[in-house]
C-alpha positions as MATLAB code, in Angstrom:
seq = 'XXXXXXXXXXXXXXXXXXXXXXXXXXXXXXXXXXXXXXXXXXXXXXXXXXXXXXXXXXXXXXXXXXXXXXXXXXXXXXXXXXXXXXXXXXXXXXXXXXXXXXXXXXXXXXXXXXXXXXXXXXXXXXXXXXXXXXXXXXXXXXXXXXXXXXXXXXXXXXXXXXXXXXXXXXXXXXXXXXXXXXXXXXXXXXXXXXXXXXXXXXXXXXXXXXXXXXXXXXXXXXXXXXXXXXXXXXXXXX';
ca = [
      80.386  -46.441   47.610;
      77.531  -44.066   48.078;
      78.795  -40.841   47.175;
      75.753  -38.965   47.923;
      75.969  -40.002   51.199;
      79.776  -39.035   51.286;
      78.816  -35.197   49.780;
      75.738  -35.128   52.584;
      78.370  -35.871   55.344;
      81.163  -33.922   54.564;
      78.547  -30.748   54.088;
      77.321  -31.546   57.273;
      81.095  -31.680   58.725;
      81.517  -28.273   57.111;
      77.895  -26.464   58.125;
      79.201  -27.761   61.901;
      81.776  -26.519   62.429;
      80.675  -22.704   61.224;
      77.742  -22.931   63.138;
      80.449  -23.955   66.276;
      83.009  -21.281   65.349;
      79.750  -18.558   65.617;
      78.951  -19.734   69.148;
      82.188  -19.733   70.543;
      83.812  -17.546   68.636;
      86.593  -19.689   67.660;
      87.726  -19.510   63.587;
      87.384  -23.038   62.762;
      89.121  -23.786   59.360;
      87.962  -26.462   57.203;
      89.802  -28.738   55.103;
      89.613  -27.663   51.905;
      88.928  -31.049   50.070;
      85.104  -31.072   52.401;
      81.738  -30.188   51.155;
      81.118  -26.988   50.743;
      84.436  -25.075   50.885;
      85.496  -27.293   47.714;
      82.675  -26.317   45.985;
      82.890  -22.593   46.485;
      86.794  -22.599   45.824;
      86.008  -24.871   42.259;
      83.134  -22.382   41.071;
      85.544  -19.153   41.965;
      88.253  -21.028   39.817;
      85.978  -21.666   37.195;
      84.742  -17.954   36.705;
      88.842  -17.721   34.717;
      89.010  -20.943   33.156;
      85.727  -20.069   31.179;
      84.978  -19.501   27.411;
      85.078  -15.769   27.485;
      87.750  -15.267   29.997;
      90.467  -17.762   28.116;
      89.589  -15.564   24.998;
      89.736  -12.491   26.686;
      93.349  -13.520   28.153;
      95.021  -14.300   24.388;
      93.509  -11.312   22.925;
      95.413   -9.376   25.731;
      98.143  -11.458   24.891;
      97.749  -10.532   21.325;
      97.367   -6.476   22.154;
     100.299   -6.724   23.976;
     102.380   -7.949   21.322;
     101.156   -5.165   19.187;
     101.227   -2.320   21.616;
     103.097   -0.456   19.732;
     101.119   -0.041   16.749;
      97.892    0.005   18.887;
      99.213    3.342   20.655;
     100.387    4.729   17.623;
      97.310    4.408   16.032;
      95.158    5.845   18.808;
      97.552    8.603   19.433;
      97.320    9.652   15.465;
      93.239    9.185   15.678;
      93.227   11.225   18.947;
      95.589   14.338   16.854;
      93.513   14.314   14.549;
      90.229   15.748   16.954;
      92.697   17.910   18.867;
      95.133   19.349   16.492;
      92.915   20.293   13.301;
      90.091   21.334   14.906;
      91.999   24.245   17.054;
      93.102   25.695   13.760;
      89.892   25.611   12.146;
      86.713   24.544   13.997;
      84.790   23.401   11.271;
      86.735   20.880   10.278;
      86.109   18.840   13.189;
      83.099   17.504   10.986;
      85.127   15.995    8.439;
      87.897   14.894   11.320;
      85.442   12.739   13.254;
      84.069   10.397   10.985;
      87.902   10.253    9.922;
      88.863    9.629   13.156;
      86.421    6.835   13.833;
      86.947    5.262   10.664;
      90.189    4.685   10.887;
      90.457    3.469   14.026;
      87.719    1.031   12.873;
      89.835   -0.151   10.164;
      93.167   -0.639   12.392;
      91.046   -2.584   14.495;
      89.499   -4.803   11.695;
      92.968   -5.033   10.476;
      94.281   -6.460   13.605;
      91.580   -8.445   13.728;
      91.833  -10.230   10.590;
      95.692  -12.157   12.369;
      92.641  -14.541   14.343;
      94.388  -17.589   12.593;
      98.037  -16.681   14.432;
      96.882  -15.785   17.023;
      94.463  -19.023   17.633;
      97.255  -21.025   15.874;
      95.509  -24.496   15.804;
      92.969  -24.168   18.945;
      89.304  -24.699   17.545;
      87.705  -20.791   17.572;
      84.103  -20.292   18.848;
      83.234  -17.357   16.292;
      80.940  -15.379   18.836;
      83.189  -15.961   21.737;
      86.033  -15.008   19.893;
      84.029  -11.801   18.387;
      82.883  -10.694   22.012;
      86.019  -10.754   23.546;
      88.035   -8.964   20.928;
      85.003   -6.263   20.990;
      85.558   -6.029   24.861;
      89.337   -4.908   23.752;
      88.729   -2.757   21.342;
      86.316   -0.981   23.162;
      88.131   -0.221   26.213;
      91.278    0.876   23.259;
      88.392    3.694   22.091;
      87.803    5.398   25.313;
      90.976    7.773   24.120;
      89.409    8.989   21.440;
      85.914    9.667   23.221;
      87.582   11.482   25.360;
      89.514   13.657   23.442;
      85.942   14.604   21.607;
      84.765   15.727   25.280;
      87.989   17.660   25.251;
      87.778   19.443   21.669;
      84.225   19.900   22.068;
      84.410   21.527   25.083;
      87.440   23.915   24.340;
      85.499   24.923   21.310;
      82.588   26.046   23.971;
      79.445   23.484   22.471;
      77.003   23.342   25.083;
      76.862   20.491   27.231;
      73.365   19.394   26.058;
      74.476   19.391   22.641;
      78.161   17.224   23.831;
      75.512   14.688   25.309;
      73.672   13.835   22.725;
      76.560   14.090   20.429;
      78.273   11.579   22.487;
      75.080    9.338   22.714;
      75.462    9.257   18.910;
      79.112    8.724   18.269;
      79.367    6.084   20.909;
      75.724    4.067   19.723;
      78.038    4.433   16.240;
      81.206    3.055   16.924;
      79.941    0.468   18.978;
      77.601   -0.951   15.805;
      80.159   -0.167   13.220;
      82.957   -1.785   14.904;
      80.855   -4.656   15.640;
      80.137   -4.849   11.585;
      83.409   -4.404   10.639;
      85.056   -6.879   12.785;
      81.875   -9.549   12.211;
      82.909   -9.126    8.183;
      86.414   -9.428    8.789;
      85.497  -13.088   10.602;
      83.824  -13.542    7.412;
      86.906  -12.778    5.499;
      88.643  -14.916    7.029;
      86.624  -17.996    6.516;
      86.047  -17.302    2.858;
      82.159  -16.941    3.202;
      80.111  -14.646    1.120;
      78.320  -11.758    2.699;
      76.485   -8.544    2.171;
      78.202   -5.426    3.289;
      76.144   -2.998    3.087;
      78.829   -0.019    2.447;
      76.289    2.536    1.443;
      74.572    2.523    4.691;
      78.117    2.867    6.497;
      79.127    5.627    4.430;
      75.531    7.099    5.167;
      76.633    6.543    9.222;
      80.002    7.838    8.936;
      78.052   11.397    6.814;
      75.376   11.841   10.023;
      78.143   11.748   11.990;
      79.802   14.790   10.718;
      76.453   16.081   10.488;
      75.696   15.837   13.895;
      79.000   17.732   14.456;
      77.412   20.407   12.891;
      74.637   20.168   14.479;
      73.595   18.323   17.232;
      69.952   16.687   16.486;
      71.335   15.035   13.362;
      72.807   12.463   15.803;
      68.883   11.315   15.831;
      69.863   10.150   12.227;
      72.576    7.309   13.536;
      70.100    4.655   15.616;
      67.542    5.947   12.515;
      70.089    4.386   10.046;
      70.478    1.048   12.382;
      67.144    0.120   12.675;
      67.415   -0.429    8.928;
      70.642   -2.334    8.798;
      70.529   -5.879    9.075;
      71.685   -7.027   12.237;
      72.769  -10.725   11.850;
      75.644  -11.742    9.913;
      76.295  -16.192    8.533;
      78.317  -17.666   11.741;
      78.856  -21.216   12.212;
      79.253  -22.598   16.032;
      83.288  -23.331   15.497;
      85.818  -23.044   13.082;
      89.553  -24.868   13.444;
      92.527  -22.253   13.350;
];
């Protein structure tokens, strides 16, 4: 059977009758198993049956499971920047960095239950990685947020709350990148270079630039000297 000639046909059937329905202005409904409507309908299906999107689905599953702890940890990060700080202003330069870093942690924590959550399905490292990241992300926006919220109530200007935010989110995204990248790492027993002094350096300009603003110009100074690329292999069984 020539099924070229069987694809050329039925996409002919289809263009037809659309071309028919525009003249007369009669809806003209295809069959679904023809030419071109099969086609479209597969590739919409496929956009949630790919890599990412499976991922992205049993992280969800995964967050779910532990929404408890997940709220409770971003409601104690997001105290921290609104409680202290009203008592004494200062100290939101020692709360941030706090803040971040521990929400950094919880999330590497979480992170580091791949193996359950994977169970015995092979696990593409960067797929894996991105999607997680994607999560985690979004989970942050809380404590953004309530920085807008403290810094504002404090009465910083708003060109000093933009580049403040430029900093603190070009921060978190990097370090929580790194610290869930080494916690993949962890996992599979391979050796790597952490680089802690630099982090610690990160976590110090962001307090400075609490203090003041233009010290945020330290952060994507301090990641330019980091080395970006961590040891992954393609796949690794659960």
């Amino acid at each position: 059977m020539n099924w070229g000639k069987v694809v050329e046909v039925n996409d002919a059937r289809v263009w037809n009758m659309m071309i028919i329905g525009q003249m007369t202005n009669v809806h003209i409904k295809p069959k679904e198993k023809y030419g071109v409507t099969q086609i479209l309908r597969r590739r919409k299906k496929d956009r949630f049956v790919s890599a990412q999107k499976l991922y992205e689905r049993i992280w969800i599953g995964y967050f779910l499971r532990s929404a408890e702890y997940l709220w409770k940890t971003i409601l104690t990060v997001c105290l921290i920047l609104l409680i202290i700080p009203i008592k004494v202003d200062w100290m939101l330069i020692v709360t941030l960095p706090i803040a971040v870093g521990v929400y950094h942690e919880v999330a590497g924590g979480l992170f580091l239950d791949v193996e359950n959550v994977f169970h015995s399905l092979p696990v593409d490292d960067k797929v894996s990685i991105s999607s997680y990241l994607k999560g985690a992300y979004l989970a942050a926006l809380p404590l953004l947020i309530s920085f807008i919220s403290i810094q504002w109530i404090l009465g910083e200007a708003w060109i000093g709350i933009v580049i403040q935010i430029i900093g603190l989110v070009l921060w978190m995204y990097r370090d929580l990148e790194r610290v869930i990248q080494e916690r993949w790492l962890t996992v599979q027993k391979e050796k790597f270079y952490s680089e802690g002094w630099k982090r610690f350096a990160g976590f110090i300009a962001l307090g400075a630039g609490v203090f003041h603003p233009l010290c945020m110009f330290l952060i994507p100074l301090l990641l330019l000297t980091t080395r970006r690329k961590l040891p992954f292999n393609k796949v690794k069984s659960s």
